[in-house]
Amino acid sequence: MRVMVLGGNGFIGGHVVACLLRHGHHVSLALRHPPQGPALDPRLTALQADLSRDTRPEDWLPRLAGIEAVVNCAGILQQRPGQDIDAIHHRGPAALFAACAAAGVRRVIHVSAISARPGTATAYARSKCAGDDALAASSLDWVILKPSLVHGAGAYGGTALMRAMALLPGFMPVPGDGRAAFNPIHAEDLAEDIARLLGPAAVSRQVLEPMGPERVSLRDILAALRCWLGAPPAPVLPLPLPLVRLACRVGDLFGGPLSSTALDQLLAGNDGDPAPYAAALGRMPRGFRASLAETPVPPEARWQARSYFLRPLLRLALALVWLGSGLVGLLQSPVTVSAFADMMGLGRLTGLAAGYGFSLLDLAIGLGVLCRWRPGPLALVQVGIVAGYTIALGIALPGLWLDPFGPLLKNVVVVAAALTLARLEPTR
C-alpha cells in the first residue's frame, strides 16, 4: 500500500514510518522541509507540504496521486512563528480530508490526543477537537486515535522533560502533588497498531484512545524512568502550582522546557479505560514498566536527560552577559566614555557614538538570544563582535591581556557559548 504520512519526522510519525516500511508499505512523507538528498530506501519518498499554508483542498490534490491511505501525525503544542496552530490542527487537515474524498483516498488514520476534549481551555485542545470533528463529519473511512502519554527511547517534548525531571541530582520535582494519572503506551506499540488499522479487516469510523493497561501517576513515571536510566532512587519534591505556572509563563515568552499549554494538558487528565482500545485492535499493548524493561537504554539517553535543562540555562546566561554589558555601557557618564575613548585613541564625538552605539547593539543581541531569534546568524554576529572587541582592545590596551581578571580571555568562553547554543537550539 502507498501511504502518505504527515509529521513523519516527529517522534510518533518517525515510529510509524519505520513500522510501515517493515510491513512492506511504500511511504510518501509530507514535510515542511523535505530532505534534498536521495532516500535510504526506494520505498520512501518525500514531498513538500505545509499544513500552515496548505489550507485548501486543491493544495493537496496533486500530492495524493497514487496514494491509498493517509496517516496524520502532525501537531504542535503551541503557536510558533510561521506555524499557525489552528491551521496545522484544523484548517490544513480539513482541506486534506476534503482532498482525500475527492481523490478517492478512503482510509485516513488521524492521531489526536486524549487531552483534546471539549471544554479544555487551550488553543491546542480547541484546534485538535476542530480537526477531529472535520474528519468525523466526512464520508471517509477514518479512525481517530487519541492516545494517552506516548513514550519511547527517542521521545522529545513532554516525555523528554519527564526523563530530565527524573534524572535531576538528589530529587524529582513534580507540579502540585504529582498525582496526575496516565495510561502510557510505547511508541512502537502505537505504530504497530496504526499499521494494523490500515488493514482491510480493521475497525472504521471510530474514535479510539490508545493506552496501555497500567495506570500510573507522574510520581510513578519519574521513579520508573529514574530506575530505567540507572540512577539511584530519589525523593519527590512537590512544587506549588502557582510557582510552576509562573515558570511556564516565562517559558511561553522566551521558550524553554516548560510551557503553559504543556502544564494545562498534563493537568487535564491523560488516563482512561484501556479495554475498548484493546478490544478494537484485538490485543493489549504492553504496560509502562514492562515496555521500559524491554527497551534498552540508548547511549545518548542519559546525556540528553542530564543536559535537557542546560540549553535554556546557557541561553539565559549568554543573554544576561549581553544585556548586562549593554546596560552598564548606557549607564556610563559621557565623561567616563570620553576618557575611555581617549585611551583608545578616538575623538570625543567618535568615542561617544561608538560607546553608546555598541551598548545598544549589545542590548539588541541580548534580546535576540533571549527570544531565540535566528540562532545561527546571530551566533556569527556575536562571534564577529566579540572578535572585533578583542582585537581592538588588545591592540589599543595590550595590558588587558595580563589583567588578573582576564577581561579579554573570557571572550573565548563567550564565543564558545554562542556557537554551542546555536547548535543546540532547535530549528523552527
C-alpha atoms as one frame of an Amber mdcrd trajectory, in Angstrom:
protein
   0.000   0.000   0.000   1.186   3.542  -0.734   0.668   5.652   2.404   1.151
   9.389   2.885   2.401  10.252   6.377   2.244  13.783   7.772   4.553  14.546
  10.682   6.788  11.643   9.706   9.884  13.423  11.010   8.399  13.685  14.509
   8.533  11.230  17.377   5.294   9.300  16.753   5.469   9.805  12.991   9.026
   8.503  12.839   7.995   5.261  14.529   5.000   4.981  12.197   7.161   5.388
   9.086   9.637   2.760  10.292   6.836   0.338  11.112   5.088   0.834   7.763
   8.346   0.139   5.930   8.835  -3.037   7.970   5.352  -4.126   6.872   6.296
  -3.601   3.221   4.337  -0.414   2.548   5.533   2.465   0.381   5.624   5.731
   2.324   5.315   9.265   0.998   6.499  11.779   3.606   4.770  15.164   3.538
   7.238  17.575   5.183   7.675  21.329   5.517  11.364  20.928   4.703  11.900
  17.664   2.822  15.494  16.389   2.617  17.409  17.243  -0.523  19.404  14.045
  -0.860  18.262  10.631  -2.056  16.174   8.431   0.256  17.798   5.499   2.030
  15.016   3.186   0.850  13.370   3.210  -2.605  10.010   2.699  -0.870  10.413
   6.048   0.862   9.789   9.365  -0.888   9.413  12.915   0.408   7.425  15.891
  -0.822   6.995  19.449   0.352   3.794  20.276   2.237   2.926  22.768   4.954
  -0.308  22.493   6.928   0.115  26.125   7.988  -0.289  27.297   4.380  -1.953
  24.416   2.537  -5.488  25.058   3.749  -7.411  24.425   0.504  -8.323  21.023
  -0.944  -6.724  21.960  -4.264  -3.393  22.367  -2.428  -3.445  18.652  -1.600
  -4.997  17.038  -4.676  -1.764  16.848  -6.753   0.073  15.284  -3.812  -2.480
  12.488  -3.432  -1.902  10.920  -6.839  -1.391   7.199  -6.285  -1.923   7.449
  -2.519  -4.163   4.777  -0.977  -4.172   5.880   2.678  -3.151   8.846   4.821
  -1.759   8.856   8.362  -1.690  12.276  10.004   0.736  12.536  12.939   1.406
  16.276  12.590   0.913  18.607  15.508   2.440  21.362  17.624   1.861  22.138
  21.265   1.844  25.930  20.956   1.726  28.614  18.302   5.129  29.441  16.821
   6.367  31.991  14.313   5.366  30.696  10.887   3.289  27.853  12.354  -0.399
  28.566  12.909  -1.808  26.097  15.425  -5.374  26.276  14.072  -4.146  25.737
  10.525  -1.938  22.797  11.499  -4.580  21.056  13.618  -7.811  22.088  11.890
  -7.875  24.032   8.618  -4.958  22.223   6.967  -6.187  18.715   7.896  -9.768
  19.618   6.934  -8.535  20.610   3.473  -6.534  17.382   3.275  -9.579  15.294
   4.254 -11.710  17.000   1.607  -8.996  16.359  -0.981  -8.825  12.692   0.080
 -12.549  12.341  -0.543 -12.219  13.958  -3.970  -9.159  11.866  -4.930 -10.643
   8.551  -3.799  -8.300   8.089  -0.848 -10.660   6.376   1.534  -8.590   5.362
   4.576  -7.377   8.102   6.947  -5.770   7.497  10.342  -5.667  10.714  12.354
  -3.566  10.984  15.534  -5.034  13.438  18.028  -4.598  13.485  21.840  -6.625
  12.148  24.753  -6.457  15.560  26.429  -8.046  17.195  23.359 -11.530  17.227
  24.831 -14.322  19.803  24.588 -14.068  22.265  27.431 -10.273  22.107  27.746
  -9.302  25.760  27.649  -6.196  25.656  25.438  -5.711  26.534  21.787  -4.129
  23.105  21.408  -7.249  21.263  22.594  -9.685  23.503  20.703  -7.843  23.204
  17.409  -7.322  19.456  17.835 -11.025  18.954  18.538 -11.939  21.009  15.478
  -9.702  18.855  13.282 -11.172  15.684  14.780 -14.697  16.948  14.083 -13.829
  17.788  10.470 -12.715  14.212   9.845 -15.641  12.664  11.725 -18.075  14.677
   9.582 -16.511  13.456   6.327 -17.540  10.445   4.244 -14.071   8.904   4.563
 -13.160   5.561   6.085 -11.477   7.061   9.143 -10.107   6.241  12.575  -9.275
   8.967  15.091  -6.668   7.992  17.683  -6.454   9.913  20.951  -3.513   8.333
  22.775  -2.565   8.786  26.385   1.104   9.506  27.068   3.233   8.097  24.230
   6.738   7.248  25.374   9.870   5.738  23.901  13.640   5.972  23.952  13.787
   8.649  21.266  10.940  10.767  22.622  11.212  14.515  23.000   8.787  17.141
  24.252   6.779  16.035  27.282   8.404  12.648  27.803  11.895  14.106  27.366
  11.001  16.627  30.063   9.917  13.759  32.310  13.230  11.977  31.789  15.083
  15.183  32.636  12.992  15.690  35.776  13.608  12.084  36.757  17.380  12.400
  36.458  17.908  15.623  38.385  20.508  15.081  41.130  19.023  14.499  44.576
  15.294  14.956  43.901  12.488  14.658  41.352  10.264  17.775  41.047   6.547
  17.396  40.264   3.877  20.060  39.704   1.390  20.052  42.548   1.087  16.691
  44.233   2.272  14.713  41.195  -0.855  12.536  41.183  -1.840  13.304  37.568
  -2.591   9.906  36.014  -1.616   8.349  32.679  -2.003   5.077  30.811   1.261
   5.245  28.829   1.654   3.426  25.538   5.003   2.764  23.898   5.553   4.448
  20.531   6.436   1.108  18.909   3.141  -0.416  20.080   1.174   2.573  18.788
   2.953   2.435  15.424   2.232  -1.289  15.119  -1.442  -0.635  15.838  -1.568
   2.092  13.181  -0.136  -0.381  10.666  -2.862  -2.855  11.684  -5.538  -0.197
  11.249  -4.574   0.129   7.590  -5.625  -3.482   7.005  -8.921  -4.431   5.328
 -10.390  -6.027   8.465  -9.692  -3.074  10.751 -12.331  -1.046  12.553 -13.711
   2.007  10.791 -15.249   5.364  11.702 -14.349   5.064  15.364 -12.605   7.274
  17.907 -10.140   5.168  19.878  -7.977   6.032  22.858  -4.671   4.132  22.574
  -3.344   3.354  26.012  -1.587   0.684  27.946  -3.075  -1.423  30.743  -1.041
   0.210  33.514  -2.417   3.352  35.174   0.466   5.307  36.677   0.870   8.701
  38.296   3.504  11.249  37.339   5.344  10.266  40.515   5.361   6.632  39.375
   6.573   7.583  35.898   9.512   9.613  37.203  10.547   6.853  39.611  10.394
   4.219  36.851  12.315   6.400  34.396  14.972   7.110  37.009  15.383   3.384
  37.585  15.455   2.707  33.819  18.195   5.299  33.369  20.268   3.624  36.069
  20.132   6.347  38.733  19.618   5.634  42.443  16.209   6.375  43.992  15.455
   9.983  44.938  12.619  11.677  46.813   9.797  13.510  45.046   9.716  17.283
  45.547   6.175  18.709  45.118   6.223  22.205  43.607   3.417  24.717  44.286
   1.274  25.083  41.169   1.425  28.931  41.203   5.222  28.713  41.055   5.070
  26.163  38.230   2.608  28.330  36.306   4.922  31.332  36.664   7.837  29.304
  35.298   5.632  28.151  32.416   4.702  31.750  31.614   8.388  32.573  31.316
   8.752  29.561  29.026   5.870  30.859  26.900   7.664  34.166  26.403  11.210
  33.030  25.819  10.977  29.320  25.050  12.374  26.504  27.105  11.397  23.174
  28.603   8.208  24.480  30.238   5.024  25.939  28.741   1.534  26.767  29.964
  -0.065  24.507  27.371   2.049  21.536  28.435   1.055  22.089  32.062  -2.642
  22.503  31.214  -2.641  19.350  29.100  -0.884  17.493  31.896  -3.448  18.552
  34.473  -6.404  17.920  32.127  -6.067  14.161  32.592  -4.452  11.542  30.387
  -5.831   8.273  31.717  -8.839   6.146  30.842 -10.144   2.631  30.279  -7.750
   0.520  28.154 -10.318  -2.229  27.441 -12.160  -0.606  24.460  -8.911   0.036
  22.618  -7.606  -3.483  23.248 -10.916  -4.925  22.022 -10.845  -2.835  18.834
  -7.265  -3.836  17.997  -7.507  -7.414  19.173  -4.533  -7.108  21.505  -3.459
  -5.306  24.668  -0.381  -3.049  24.444   2.432  -3.528  26.918   2.307  -1.901
  30.327   4.537   1.048  31.093   7.107  -0.723  33.255   7.181  -3.796  31.001
   7.812  -1.685  27.893  10.640   0.142  29.691  12.205  -3.139  30.754  12.068
  -4.377  27.157  13.662  -1.202  25.784  17.455  -0.896  26.084  18.701   2.459
  27.282  20.284   4.231  24.261  23.794   5.556  24.925  22.625   9.134  24.411
  19.541   8.908  26.667  21.325   9.726  29.920  23.239  12.586  28.305  20.024
  14.038  26.855  18.253  13.804  30.207  21.146  15.422  32.093  21.603  18.202
  29.537  17.887  18.924  28.946  17.821  21.967  31.224  21.273  23.163  30.183
  20.162  24.736  26.881  17.759  27.246  28.481  20.329  27.864  31.225  23.017
  28.592  28.623  20.606  30.823  26.692  19.767  32.797  29.836  23.411  33.150
  30.880  24.521  34.321  27.432  21.619  36.769  27.183  22.465  38.210  30.605
  26.084  38.778  29.514  24.987  40.847  26.533  22.144  42.636  28.331  24.374
  43.433  31.302  27.150  44.698  29.072  24.783  46.928  27.140  23.056  48.277
  30.235  26.315  49.049  32.027  27.599  50.830  28.929  24.487  53.001  28.611
  24.643  53.975  32.288  28.209  55.316  31.992  28.532  59.088  32.087  29.747
  60.903  28.948  32.883  61.908  30.872  33.758  58.257  31.560  33.030  57.245
  27.970  35.139  60.122  26.647  38.051  59.198  28.923  37.937  55.601  27.685
  37.738  56.853  24.079  40.887  58.902  24.655  42.657  55.763  25.905  41.617
  54.036  22.674  42.865  56.942  20.574  39.395  58.026  19.464  37.978  61.525
  19.320  35.357  62.616  21.834  32.361  62.518  19.484  33.520  59.344  17.780
  34.119  57.720  21.158  30.685  58.694  22.483  28.972  57.403  19.349  30.915
  54.166  19.445  30.467  53.631  23.193  26.710  54.183  23.316  26.145  52.617
  19.884  27.866  49.365  20.829  25.959  49.338  24.125  22.676  49.473  22.225
  23.941  46.708  19.938  24.775  44.567  22.984  21.229  45.062  24.281  19.767
  44.070  20.917  21.902  40.921  20.796  20.879  40.003  24.349  17.197  40.311
  23.468  17.775  38.292  20.288  19.438  35.488  22.254  16.661  35.521  24.851
  13.950  35.331  22.177  15.822  32.713  20.096  15.893  34.986  17.034  17.694
  33.189  14.173  20.253  31.412  16.388  22.723  30.562  13.610  23.179  34.022
  12.065  23.001  35.655  15.498  25.828  33.426  16.722  28.008  34.598  13.814
  27.200  38.212  14.697  28.247  37.567  18.291  31.485  35.925  17.225  32.285
  38.834  14.886  31.580  41.484  17.517  33.486  39.695  20.271  36.435  39.170
  17.918  36.316  42.839  16.967  36.189  43.939  20.624  39.047  41.627  21.496
  41.331  42.676  18.646  40.660  46.398  19.074  41.148  46.374  22.842  44.104
  44.016  22.622  45.935  46.380  20.274  44.966  49.634  21.993  45.329  48.356
  25.564  47.684  45.345  25.465  47.922  45.330  29.250  44.421  43.838  29.371
  45.884  40.504  28.280  47.762  40.340  31.585  44.878  41.611  33.722  44.295
  39.102  36.584  40.524  39.163  35.903  41.103  38.146  32.290  38.603  40.528
  30.607  39.847  39.569  27.138  40.497  35.886  27.783  36.893  35.476  28.966
  35.765  36.358  25.457  36.844  32.862  24.406  34.097  31.472  26.657  31.503
  33.847  25.180  32.401  32.731  21.649  32.204  29.061  22.617  28.857  29.616
  24.389  27.374  31.433  21.373  28.420  28.705  18.924  27.281  25.904  21.251
  23.857  27.476  21.812  23.378  27.950  18.067  23.893  24.209  17.559  21.623
  23.237  20.470  18.681  25.464  19.571  16.021  23.589  17.566  15.282  24.828
  14.062  11.912  26.477  13.502
